[in-house]
Amino acid sequence: MACSIASLATAVSAHCSRRVSGARGVIRPVHCRARLFSVAMATAASPSSKFVGMWRRDSGLSVGMVQYLQAHGLSPDKAGERAVAPYSQEWRETGKEDGEFLVLTDPGTGKGVRALVYPIGEWEEPFGGNSELFGKEAGTVYRNTSFENVGAIGDVHLTESVTPMGWETTQRRMDGDDAMIVERTYMRKLEDGSAGDKVASKEVFKRLKVFKPF
């Protein structure tokens, strides 16, 4: 492993905000700014604090992950391998506003840990290409993130994304104190530019207990 999830304390993001609207991802003018994020630890008063911590996917509880990955173009064998690979995350509040997180992810690909800030509102994620989920060519994912209380469901972290390969929605919510439910929907972009059939998946991440010395 190139680095440890727990080793990253700050993240510098060249952050560009581009407005995206409509199911086909209509792009409006871009406004870019560089941002330095100092990671803040969770406080009990913050509604988002329940998301903070170390998480590991329980692949035995996943539903539809193989189909979700195949919809992105992975072969059945590769999709099956990725669906059960160790997948860990650490969520940290940035302290900028409630619901904004720095997420450190080890997706089990052997490529090391990636760090990504999820700001509230519309934002962009450039990628360097050769991505299983976004495409072989370098490009940009256009995202819109919200953090809201949804009645009986509780607090929901929702990210809508327009990628070179299609349209995706990722909803994260808590189930008790020690389980995070991740539900995704994805529609692949067809050759004529229209959306393909919707594919849905569900993952369950279990909280890892971290013991600190006195």
PDB file of C-alpha atoms in Angstrom:
ATOM      1  CA  MET A   1       0.000   0.000   0.000  1.00  0.00           C
ATOM      2  CA  ALA A   2       1.370   3.377  -1.027  1.00  0.00           C
ATOM      3  CA  CYS A   3       0.083   5.161   2.047  1.00  0.00           C
ATOM      4  CA  SER A   4      -2.267   4.786   4.967  1.00  0.00           C
ATOM      5  CA  ILE A   5      -5.791   6.175   5.097  1.00  0.00           C
ATOM      6  CA  ALA A   6      -5.124   7.468   8.597  1.00  0.00           C
ATOM      7  CA  SER A   7      -1.972   9.307   7.499  1.00  0.00           C
ATOM      8  CA  LEU A   8      -3.654  12.111   5.563  1.00  0.00           C
ATOM      9  CA  ALA A   9      -4.549  15.128   7.720  1.00  0.00           C
ATOM     10  CA  THR A  10      -5.068  17.845   5.120  1.00  0.00           C
ATOM     11  CA  ALA A  11      -6.089  17.997   1.497  1.00  0.00           C
ATOM     12  CA  VAL A  12      -5.401  20.680  -1.055  1.00  0.00           C
ATOM     13  CA  SER A  13      -8.016  20.843  -3.798  1.00  0.00           C
ATOM     14  CA  ALA A  14      -7.946  22.889  -6.978  1.00  0.00           C
ATOM     15  CA  HIS A  15     -11.678  23.399  -6.843  1.00  0.00           C
ATOM     16  CA  CYS A  16     -13.742  24.537  -9.823  1.00  0.00           C
ATOM     17  CA  SER A  17     -17.471  25.117  -9.639  1.00  0.00           C
ATOM     18  CA  ARG A  18     -19.429  24.497 -12.809  1.00  0.00           C
ATOM     19  CA  ARG A  19     -23.192  24.641 -12.832  1.00  0.00           C
ATOM     20  CA  VAL A  20     -24.918  21.520 -14.138  1.00  0.00           C
ATOM     21  CA  SER A  21     -28.628  21.230 -14.749  1.00  0.00           C
ATOM     22  CA  GLY A  22     -30.990  18.739 -16.308  1.00  0.00           C
ATOM     23  CA  ALA A  23     -30.782  14.985 -16.804  1.00  0.00           C
ATOM     24  CA  ARG A  24     -28.455  15.470 -19.791  1.00  0.00           C
ATOM     25  CA  GLY A  25     -25.966  17.636 -17.883  1.00  0.00           C
ATOM     26  CA  VAL A  26     -26.340  21.116 -19.389  1.00  0.00           C
ATOM     27  CA  ILE A  27     -23.132  22.994 -18.562  1.00  0.00           C
ATOM     28  CA  ARG A  28     -23.047  26.634 -17.476  1.00  0.00           C
ATOM     29  CA  PRO A  29     -20.050  28.952 -16.928  1.00  0.00           C
ATOM     30  CA  VAL A  30     -17.116  27.818 -14.830  1.00  0.00           C
ATOM     31  CA  HIS A  31     -15.753  29.589 -11.754  1.00  0.00           C
ATOM     32  CA  CYS A  32     -12.490  28.202 -10.397  1.00  0.00           C
ATOM     33  CA  ARG A  33     -10.668  28.779  -7.167  1.00  0.00           C
ATOM     34  CA  ALA A  34      -7.916  27.073  -5.208  1.00  0.00           C
ATOM     35  CA  ARG A  35      -8.900  25.850  -1.777  1.00  0.00           C
ATOM     36  CA  LEU A  36      -6.901  24.605   1.179  1.00  0.00           C
ATOM     37  CA  PHE A  37      -8.893  22.357   3.491  1.00  0.00           C
ATOM     38  CA  SER A  38      -7.795  21.882   7.085  1.00  0.00           C
ATOM     39  CA  VAL A  39      -9.474  18.802   8.452  1.00  0.00           C
ATOM     40  CA  ALA A  40     -11.573  19.309  11.574  1.00  0.00           C
ATOM     41  CA  MET A  41     -12.537  16.478  13.862  1.00  0.00           C
ATOM     42  CA  ALA A  42     -16.210  15.826  14.471  1.00  0.00           C
ATOM     43  CA  THR A  43     -18.057  17.552  17.252  1.00  0.00           C
ATOM     44  CA  ALA A  44     -21.038  16.125  19.058  1.00  0.00           C
ATOM     45  CA  ALA A  45     -23.173  19.133  18.076  1.00  0.00           C
ATOM     46  CA  SER A  46     -22.746  18.552  14.337  1.00  0.00           C
ATOM     47  CA  PRO A  47     -25.467  16.494  12.546  1.00  0.00           C
ATOM     48  CA  SER A  48     -22.807  15.259  10.152  1.00  0.00           C
ATOM     49  CA  SER A  49     -20.586  13.935  12.947  1.00  0.00           C
ATOM     50  CA  LYS A  50     -22.275  10.529  12.826  1.00  0.00           C
ATOM     51  CA  PHE A  51     -20.714   9.968   9.379  1.00  0.00           C
ATOM     52  CA  VAL A  52     -17.216  10.645  10.680  1.00  0.00           C
ATOM     53  CA  GLY A  53     -14.959   7.662  11.229  1.00  0.00           C
ATOM     54  CA  MET A  54     -13.372   4.605   9.626  1.00  0.00           C
ATOM     55  CA  TRP A  55     -15.599   2.366   7.493  1.00  0.00           C
ATOM     56  CA  ARG A  56     -15.168  -0.989   5.748  1.00  0.00           C
ATOM     57  CA  ARG A  57     -17.543  -2.520   3.227  1.00  0.00           C
ATOM     58  CA  ASP A  58     -19.246  -5.779   4.195  1.00  0.00           C
ATOM     59  CA  SER A  59     -19.353  -7.303   0.713  1.00  0.00           C
ATOM     60  CA  GLY A  60     -21.588 -10.123   1.879  1.00  0.00           C
ATOM     61  CA  LEU A  61     -24.421  -7.622   2.331  1.00  0.00           C
ATOM     62  CA  SER A  62     -24.063  -5.923  -1.070  1.00  0.00           C
ATOM     63  CA  VAL A  63     -26.908  -6.057  -3.585  1.00  0.00           C
ATOM     64  CA  GLY A  64     -26.493  -5.478  -7.323  1.00  0.00           C
ATOM     65  CA  MET A  65     -22.808  -4.497  -7.238  1.00  0.00           C
ATOM     66  CA  VAL A  66     -21.735  -6.860 -10.018  1.00  0.00           C
ATOM     67  CA  GLN A  67     -24.466  -5.518 -12.313  1.00  0.00           C
ATOM     68  CA  TYR A  68     -23.555  -1.939 -11.383  1.00  0.00           C
ATOM     69  CA  LEU A  69     -19.895  -2.505 -12.282  1.00  0.00           C
ATOM     70  CA  GLN A  70     -20.751  -4.345 -15.484  1.00  0.00           C
ATOM     71  CA  ALA A  71     -22.898  -1.371 -16.528  1.00  0.00           C
ATOM     72  CA  HIS A  72     -19.660   0.672 -16.381  1.00  0.00           C
ATOM     73  CA  GLY A  73     -18.037  -1.713 -18.843  1.00  0.00           C
ATOM     74  CA  LEU A  74     -16.236  -4.170 -16.556  1.00  0.00           C
ATOM     75  CA  SER A  75     -16.198  -7.810 -17.615  1.00  0.00           C
ATOM     76  CA  PRO A  76     -18.225 -10.264 -15.509  1.00  0.00           C
ATOM     77  CA  ASP A  77     -15.033 -11.664 -13.977  1.00  0.00           C
ATOM     78  CA  LYS A  78     -13.560  -8.243 -13.200  1.00  0.00           C
ATOM     79  CA  ALA A  79     -16.874  -6.968 -11.828  1.00  0.00           C
ATOM     80  CA  GLY A  80     -17.153  -9.998  -9.563  1.00  0.00           C
ATOM     81  CA  GLU A  81     -13.605  -9.435  -8.314  1.00  0.00           C
ATOM     82  CA  ARG A  82     -14.170  -5.726  -7.610  1.00  0.00           C
ATOM     83  CA  ALA A  83     -17.506  -6.376  -5.880  1.00  0.00           C
ATOM     84  CA  VAL A  84     -15.869  -8.429  -3.135  1.00  0.00           C
ATOM     85  CA  ALA A  85     -12.512  -6.617  -2.902  1.00  0.00           C
ATOM     86  CA  PRO A  86     -11.631  -4.991   0.446  1.00  0.00           C
ATOM     87  CA  TYR A  87     -12.998  -1.429   0.332  1.00  0.00           C
ATOM     88  CA  SER A  88     -12.323   1.023   3.151  1.00  0.00           C
ATOM     89  CA  GLN A  89     -13.000   4.708   3.744  1.00  0.00           C
ATOM     90  CA  GLU A  90     -12.346   7.336   6.369  1.00  0.00           C
ATOM     91  CA  TRP A  91     -14.749  10.284   6.596  1.00  0.00           C
ATOM     92  CA  ARG A  92     -13.591  13.549   8.192  1.00  0.00           C
ATOM     93  CA  GLU A  93     -15.402  16.871   8.537  1.00  0.00           C
ATOM     94  CA  THR A  94     -13.562  19.755   6.888  1.00  0.00           C
ATOM     95  CA  GLY A  95     -15.020  22.333   9.282  1.00  0.00           C
ATOM     96  CA  LYS A  96     -16.083  24.563   6.353  1.00  0.00           C
ATOM     97  CA  GLU A  97     -19.810  23.825   6.651  1.00  0.00           C
ATOM     98  CA  ASP A  98     -22.040  21.068   7.968  1.00  0.00           C
ATOM     99  CA  GLY A  99     -22.093  18.127   5.575  1.00  0.00           C
ATOM    100  CA  GLU A 100     -18.778  18.877   3.851  1.00  0.00           C
ATOM    101  CA  PHE A 101     -16.349  15.967   4.163  1.00  0.00           C
ATOM    102  CA  LEU A 102     -12.862  14.884   3.262  1.00  0.00           C
ATOM    103  CA  VAL A 103     -13.169  11.228   2.254  1.00  0.00           C
ATOM    104  CA  LEU A 104     -10.088   8.997   2.129  1.00  0.00           C
ATOM    105  CA  THR A 105     -10.716   5.857   0.094  1.00  0.00           C
ATOM    106  CA  ASP A 106      -8.845   2.607  -0.428  1.00  0.00           C
ATOM    107  CA  PRO A 107     -10.973   0.838  -3.078  1.00  0.00           C
ATOM    108  CA  GLY A 108      -8.922  -2.357  -3.033  1.00  0.00           C
ATOM    109  CA  THR A 109      -7.417  -1.853  -6.504  1.00  0.00           C
ATOM    110  CA  GLY A 110      -3.819  -1.802  -5.301  1.00  0.00           C
ATOM    111  CA  LYS A 111      -3.372   1.792  -6.534  1.00  0.00           C
ATOM    112  CA  GLY A 112      -3.208   3.333  -3.074  1.00  0.00           C
ATOM    113  CA  VAL A 113      -5.455   5.754  -1.194  1.00  0.00           C
ATOM    114  CA  ARG A 114      -7.244   8.689  -2.819  1.00  0.00           C
ATOM    115  CA  ALA A 115      -8.375  11.816  -0.987  1.00  0.00           C
ATOM    116  CA  LEU A 116     -11.408  13.789  -2.168  1.00  0.00           C
ATOM    117  CA  VAL A 117     -13.319  16.683  -0.622  1.00  0.00           C
ATOM    118  CA  TYR A 118     -17.106  16.612  -1.126  1.00  0.00           C
ATOM    119  CA  PRO A 119     -18.171  20.279  -0.887  1.00  0.00           C
ATOM    120  CA  ILE A 120     -21.836  21.202  -0.637  1.00  0.00           C
ATOM    121  CA  GLY A 121     -23.250  22.420  -3.956  1.00  0.00           C
ATOM    122  CA  GLU A 122     -21.954  22.048  -7.491  1.00  0.00           C
ATOM    123  CA  TRP A 123     -18.321  21.110  -8.065  1.00  0.00           C
ATOM    124  CA  GLU A 124     -15.960  19.321 -10.430  1.00  0.00           C
ATOM    125  CA  GLU A 125     -13.650  16.335 -10.096  1.00  0.00           C
ATOM    126  CA  PRO A 126     -10.964  16.140 -12.812  1.00  0.00           C
ATOM    127  CA  PHE A 127      -9.490  12.681 -13.416  1.00  0.00           C
ATOM    128  CA  GLY A 128      -6.431  11.556 -15.311  1.00  0.00           C
ATOM    129  CA  GLY A 129      -7.968   8.830 -17.424  1.00  0.00           C
ATOM    130  CA  ASN A 130      -7.719   5.044 -17.347  1.00  0.00           C
ATOM    131  CA  SER A 131     -10.624   4.952 -14.883  1.00  0.00           C
ATOM    132  CA  GLU A 132     -12.876   1.915 -14.594  1.00  0.00           C
ATOM    133  CA  LEU A 133     -15.836   4.061 -13.590  1.00  0.00           C
ATOM    134  CA  PHE A 134     -15.256   7.289 -15.552  1.00  0.00           C
ATOM    135  CA  GLY A 135     -13.520   6.207 -18.772  1.00  0.00           C
ATOM    136  CA  LYS A 136     -10.143   5.624 -20.381  1.00  0.00           C
ATOM    137  CA  GLU A 137      -9.603   9.214 -21.488  1.00  0.00           C
ATOM    138  CA  ALA A 138      -8.837  12.053 -19.057  1.00  0.00           C
ATOM    139  CA  GLY A 139     -11.827  14.228 -18.279  1.00  0.00           C
ATOM    140  CA  THR A 140     -14.035  15.765 -15.620  1.00  0.00           C
ATOM    141  CA  VAL A 141     -16.908  14.530 -13.479  1.00  0.00           C
ATOM    142  CA  TYR A 142     -19.513  17.221 -12.724  1.00  0.00           C
ATOM    143  CA  ARG A 143     -21.087  16.765  -9.310  1.00  0.00           C
ATOM    144  CA  ASN A 144     -23.747  18.286  -7.081  1.00  0.00           C
ATOM    145  CA  THR A 145     -23.730  17.356  -3.386  1.00  0.00           C
ATOM    146  CA  SER A 146     -26.321  18.033  -0.677  1.00  0.00           C
ATOM    147  CA  PHE A 147     -26.646  17.059   2.980  1.00  0.00           C
ATOM    148  CA  GLU A 148     -30.191  17.131   4.319  1.00  0.00           C
ATOM    149  CA  ASN A 149     -32.473  15.587   6.885  1.00  0.00           C
ATOM    150  CA  VAL A 150     -35.086  13.441   5.144  1.00  0.00           C
ATOM    151  CA  GLY A 151     -37.730  12.666   7.755  1.00  0.00           C
ATOM    152  CA  ALA A 152     -37.705   9.083   8.994  1.00  0.00           C
ATOM    153  CA  ILE A 153     -34.607   8.266   6.917  1.00  0.00           C
ATOM    154  CA  GLY A 154     -32.556  10.808   8.830  1.00  0.00           C
ATOM    155  CA  ASP A 155     -29.556  12.710   7.483  1.00  0.00           C
ATOM    156  CA  VAL A 156     -28.721  11.907   3.860  1.00  0.00           C
ATOM    157  CA  HIS A 157     -25.508  12.709   1.983  1.00  0.00           C
ATOM    158  CA  LEU A 158     -26.496  12.822  -1.704  1.00  0.00           C
ATOM    159  CA  THR A 159     -24.195  13.306  -4.702  1.00  0.00           C
ATOM    160  CA  GLU A 160     -25.466  13.519  -8.281  1.00  0.00           C
ATOM    161  CA  SER A 161     -22.814  13.069 -10.968  1.00  0.00           C
ATOM    162  CA  VAL A 162     -22.475  13.541 -14.717  1.00  0.00           C
ATOM    163  CA  THR A 163     -19.512  11.528 -16.047  1.00  0.00           C
ATOM    164  CA  PRO A 164     -18.212  10.938 -19.575  1.00  0.00           C
ATOM    165  CA  MET A 165     -19.843   7.495 -19.340  1.00  0.00           C
ATOM    166  CA  GLY A 166     -23.255   8.363 -17.896  1.00  0.00           C
ATOM    167  CA  TRP A 167     -25.335   9.691 -15.004  1.00  0.00           C
ATOM    168  CA  GLU A 168     -25.104   8.532 -11.405  1.00  0.00           C
ATOM    169  CA  THR A 169     -26.682   9.247  -8.024  1.00  0.00           C
ATOM    170  CA  THR A 170     -25.077   8.130  -4.754  1.00  0.00           C
ATOM    171  CA  GLN A 171     -27.040   8.351  -1.498  1.00  0.00           C
ATOM    172  CA  ARG A 172     -25.420   7.667   1.858  1.00  0.00           C
ATOM    173  CA  ARG A 173     -27.310   7.368   5.138  1.00  0.00           C
ATOM    174  CA  MET A 174     -26.790   5.885   8.564  1.00  0.00           C
ATOM    175  CA  ASP A 175     -28.439   2.725   9.868  1.00  0.00           C
ATOM    176  CA  GLY A 176     -27.965   3.026  13.607  1.00  0.00           C
ATOM    177  CA  ASP A 177     -24.574   4.190  14.837  1.00  0.00           C
ATOM    178  CA  ASP A 178     -22.315   1.620  13.199  1.00  0.00           C
ATOM    179  CA  ALA A 179     -23.575   1.037   9.653  1.00  0.00           C
ATOM    180  CA  MET A 180     -23.559   3.330   6.617  1.00  0.00           C
ATOM    181  CA  ILE A 181     -25.883   2.416   3.744  1.00  0.00           C
ATOM    182  CA  VAL A 182     -24.709   3.429   0.257  1.00  0.00           C
ATOM    183  CA  GLU A 183     -27.298   3.252  -2.519  1.00  0.00           C
ATOM    184  CA  ARG A 184     -26.366   4.041  -6.114  1.00  0.00           C
ATOM    185  CA  THR A 185     -28.265   4.377  -9.375  1.00  0.00           C
ATOM    186  CA  TYR A 186     -26.506   4.570 -12.730  1.00  0.00           C
ATOM    187  CA  MET A 187     -27.588   5.130 -16.329  1.00  0.00           C
ATOM    188  CA  ARG A 188     -24.987   4.508 -18.999  1.00  0.00           C
ATOM    189  CA  LYS A 189     -24.619   7.055 -21.803  1.00  0.00           C
ATOM    190  CA  LEU A 190     -25.532   5.371 -25.094  1.00  0.00           C
ATOM    191  CA  GLU A 191     -23.907   6.102 -28.456  1.00  0.00           C
ATOM    192  CA  ASP A 192     -26.742   8.451 -29.451  1.00  0.00           C
ATOM    193  CA  GLY A 193     -26.268  10.448 -26.229  1.00  0.00           C
ATOM    194  CA  SER A 194     -29.399   9.154 -24.535  1.00  0.00           C
ATOM    195  CA  ALA A 195     -29.531   7.358 -21.165  1.00  0.00           C
ATOM    196  CA  GLY A 196     -29.611   3.585 -20.950  1.00  0.00           C
ATOM    197  CA  ASP A 197     -31.498   1.462 -18.441  1.00  0.00           C
ATOM    198  CA  LYS A 198     -31.173   2.386 -14.766  1.00  0.00           C
ATOM    199  CA  VAL A 199     -29.027   0.033 -12.666  1.00  0.00           C
ATOM    200  CA  ALA A 200     -29.241   0.127  -8.864  1.00  0.00           C
ATOM    201  CA  SER A 201     -26.904  -1.188  -6.166  1.00  0.00           C
ATOM    202  CA  LYS A 202     -26.639  -1.188  -2.393  1.00  0.00           C
ATOM    203  CA  GLU A 203     -23.594  -1.473  -0.144  1.00  0.00           C
ATOM    204  CA  VAL A 204     -23.278  -1.692   3.627  1.00  0.00           C
ATOM    205  CA  PHE A 205     -20.221  -0.209   5.343  1.00  0.00           C
ATOM    206  CA  LYS A 206     -19.504  -1.168   8.948  1.00  0.00           C
ATOM    207  CA  ARG A 207     -17.796   1.220  11.352  1.00  0.00           C
ATOM    208  CA  LEU A 208     -14.287   0.241  12.424  1.00  0.00           C
ATOM    209  CA  LYS A 209     -13.574   0.771  16.093  1.00  0.00           C
ATOM    210  CA  VAL A 210     -10.392   2.793  16.554  1.00  0.00           C
ATOM    211  CA  PHE A 211      -8.837   2.700  19.998  1.00  0.00           C
ATOM    212  CA  LYS A 212      -6.683   5.680  20.965  1.00  0.00           C
ATOM    213  CA  PRO A 213      -4.063   5.596  23.726  1.00  0.00           C
ATOM    214  CA  PHE A 214      -4.846   7.447  26.959  1.00  0.00           C
TER     215      PHE A 214
END
